[in-house]
C-alpha positions as a LaTeX table, in Angstrom:
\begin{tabular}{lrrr}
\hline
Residue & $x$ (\AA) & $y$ (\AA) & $z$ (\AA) \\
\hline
Unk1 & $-3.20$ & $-37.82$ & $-23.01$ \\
Unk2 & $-4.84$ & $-36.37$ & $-25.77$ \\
Unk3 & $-7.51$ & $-33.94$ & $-25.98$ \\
Unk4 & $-10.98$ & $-35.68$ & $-27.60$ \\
Unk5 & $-12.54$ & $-32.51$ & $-28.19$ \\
Unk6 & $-13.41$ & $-31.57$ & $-32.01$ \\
Unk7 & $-12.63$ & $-28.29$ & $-33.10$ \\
Unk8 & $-14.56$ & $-27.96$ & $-36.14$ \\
Unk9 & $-14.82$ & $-24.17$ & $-38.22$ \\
Unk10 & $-17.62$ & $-22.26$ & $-39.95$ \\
Unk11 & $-16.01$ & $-21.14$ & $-42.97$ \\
Unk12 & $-17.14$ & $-19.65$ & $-45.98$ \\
Unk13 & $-15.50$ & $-20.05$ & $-50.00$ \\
Unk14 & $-15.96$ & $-16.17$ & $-51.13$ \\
Unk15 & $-15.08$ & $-16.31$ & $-54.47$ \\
Unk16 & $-15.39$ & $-14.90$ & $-58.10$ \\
Unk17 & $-14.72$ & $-18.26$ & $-59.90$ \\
Unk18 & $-16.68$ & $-20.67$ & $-62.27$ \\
Unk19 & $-19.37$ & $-22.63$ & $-59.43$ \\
Unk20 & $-17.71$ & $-25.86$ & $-60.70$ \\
Unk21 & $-14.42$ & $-25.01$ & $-58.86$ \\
Unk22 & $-15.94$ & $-23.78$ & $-56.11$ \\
Unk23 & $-17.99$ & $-26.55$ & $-55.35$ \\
Unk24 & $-15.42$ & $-28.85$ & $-55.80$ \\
Unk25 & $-13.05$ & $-27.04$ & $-53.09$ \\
Unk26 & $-15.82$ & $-26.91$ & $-50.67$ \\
Unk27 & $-16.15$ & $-30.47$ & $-50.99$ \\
Unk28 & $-13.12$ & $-31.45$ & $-50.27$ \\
Unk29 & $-12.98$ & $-29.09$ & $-47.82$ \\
Unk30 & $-16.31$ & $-31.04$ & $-46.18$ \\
Unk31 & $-14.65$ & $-34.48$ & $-46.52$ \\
Unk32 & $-11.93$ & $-33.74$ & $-44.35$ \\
Unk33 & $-14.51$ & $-33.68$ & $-41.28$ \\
Unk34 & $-13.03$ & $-30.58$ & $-39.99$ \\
Unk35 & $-15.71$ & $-28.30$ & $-40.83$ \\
Unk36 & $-19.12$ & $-27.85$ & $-39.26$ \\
Unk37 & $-20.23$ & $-25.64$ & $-42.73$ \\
Unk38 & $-18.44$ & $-24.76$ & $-45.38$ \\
Unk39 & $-20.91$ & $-22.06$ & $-47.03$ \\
Unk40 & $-19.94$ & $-20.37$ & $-50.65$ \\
Unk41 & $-20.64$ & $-16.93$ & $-51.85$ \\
Unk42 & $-19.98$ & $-16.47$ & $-55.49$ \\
Unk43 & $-19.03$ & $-13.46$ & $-57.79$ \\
Unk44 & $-21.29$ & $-11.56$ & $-54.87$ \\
Unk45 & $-20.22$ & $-9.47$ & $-52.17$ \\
Unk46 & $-21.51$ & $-10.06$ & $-48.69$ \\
Unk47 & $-21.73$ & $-8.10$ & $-46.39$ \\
Unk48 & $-19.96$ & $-7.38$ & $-43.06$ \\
Unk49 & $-22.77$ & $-9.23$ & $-40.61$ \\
Unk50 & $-23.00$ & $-11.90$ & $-42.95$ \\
Unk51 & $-19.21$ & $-12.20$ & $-42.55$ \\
Unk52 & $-19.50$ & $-12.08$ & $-39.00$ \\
Unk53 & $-21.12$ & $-15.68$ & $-38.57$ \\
Unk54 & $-17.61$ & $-17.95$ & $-39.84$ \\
Unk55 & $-14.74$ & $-18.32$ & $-38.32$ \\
Unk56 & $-12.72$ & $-18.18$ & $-41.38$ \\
Unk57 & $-13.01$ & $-16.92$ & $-45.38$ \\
Unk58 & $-10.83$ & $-18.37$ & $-47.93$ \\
Unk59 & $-11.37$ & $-16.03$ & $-50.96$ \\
Unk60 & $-9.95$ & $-15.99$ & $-54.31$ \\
Unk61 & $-10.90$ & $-14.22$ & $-57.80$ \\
Unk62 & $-10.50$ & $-15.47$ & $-61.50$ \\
Unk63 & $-12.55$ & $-12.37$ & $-62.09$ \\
Unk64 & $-11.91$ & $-8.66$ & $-61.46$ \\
Unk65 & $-13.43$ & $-7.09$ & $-58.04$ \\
Unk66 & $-15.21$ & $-4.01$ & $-57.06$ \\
Unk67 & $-12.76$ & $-2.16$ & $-53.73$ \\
Unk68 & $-15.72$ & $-2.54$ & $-51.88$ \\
Unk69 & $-14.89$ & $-6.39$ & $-52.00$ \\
Unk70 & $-11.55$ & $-5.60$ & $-50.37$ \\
Unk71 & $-13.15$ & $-3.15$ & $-47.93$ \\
Unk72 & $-15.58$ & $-5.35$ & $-46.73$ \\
Unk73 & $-12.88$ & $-8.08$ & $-45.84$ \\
Unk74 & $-10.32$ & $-5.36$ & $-44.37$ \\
Unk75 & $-13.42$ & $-4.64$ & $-41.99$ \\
Unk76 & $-14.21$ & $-8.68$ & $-41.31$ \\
Unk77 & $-10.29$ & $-8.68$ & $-40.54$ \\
Unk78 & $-10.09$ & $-5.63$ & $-38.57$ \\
Unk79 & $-12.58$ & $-7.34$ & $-35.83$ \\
Unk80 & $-10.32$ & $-10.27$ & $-36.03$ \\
Unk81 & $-11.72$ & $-12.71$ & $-38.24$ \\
Unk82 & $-9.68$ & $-15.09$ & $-40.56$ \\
Unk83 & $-8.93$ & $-14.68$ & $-43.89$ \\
Unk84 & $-7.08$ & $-16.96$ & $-46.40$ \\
Unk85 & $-6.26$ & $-15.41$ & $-49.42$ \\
Unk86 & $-5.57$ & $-18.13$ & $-51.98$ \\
Unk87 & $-2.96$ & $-18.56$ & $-55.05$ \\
Unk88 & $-5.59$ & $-16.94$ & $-57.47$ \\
Unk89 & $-6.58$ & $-14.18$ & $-55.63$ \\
Unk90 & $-4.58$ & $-11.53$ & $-58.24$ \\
Unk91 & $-6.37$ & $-11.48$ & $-61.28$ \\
Unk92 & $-5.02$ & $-8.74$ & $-63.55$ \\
Unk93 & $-7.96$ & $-8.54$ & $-65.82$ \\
\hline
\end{tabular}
């Protein structure tokens, strides 16, 4: 038999992308029930404690980053979070 129990994720949308977009990924996101929050941080860097409270990042740029971006992330990664880097994450600028 099945197991009833929900698994649901605390993920954030850490983007540098119009809010429009955003918002419209983390609704979709929130419709599919499998997400307690689905927080965004955009065209800001957080940092690594503020990381530390999801489960998972899906990040993506349509604008050019600062390394410390990528640092911050390597760090969030390193302790073993979960990071999704999306389709539009390589912005050339």
């Amino acid at each position: 038999m099945a197991n009833d129990v929900e698994c649901k994720i605390d993920a954030l949308l850490l983007a540098a992308d119009y809010d429009t977009y955003v918002a419209d990924v983390q609704t979709y996101l929130m419709n599919t029930g499998m997400f307690n929050v689905v927080d965004i941080v955009n065209n800001t860097m957080p940092t690594l404690a503020m990381l530390r409270n999801y489960d998972a990042i899906l990040v993506w740029a349509d604008y050019i980053l600062d390394d410390i971006f990528g640092d911050t992330l390597a760090a969030y990664i390193d302790e073993g979070g979960g990071v999704v880097s999306a389709v539009f994450n390589l912005f050339t600028g």
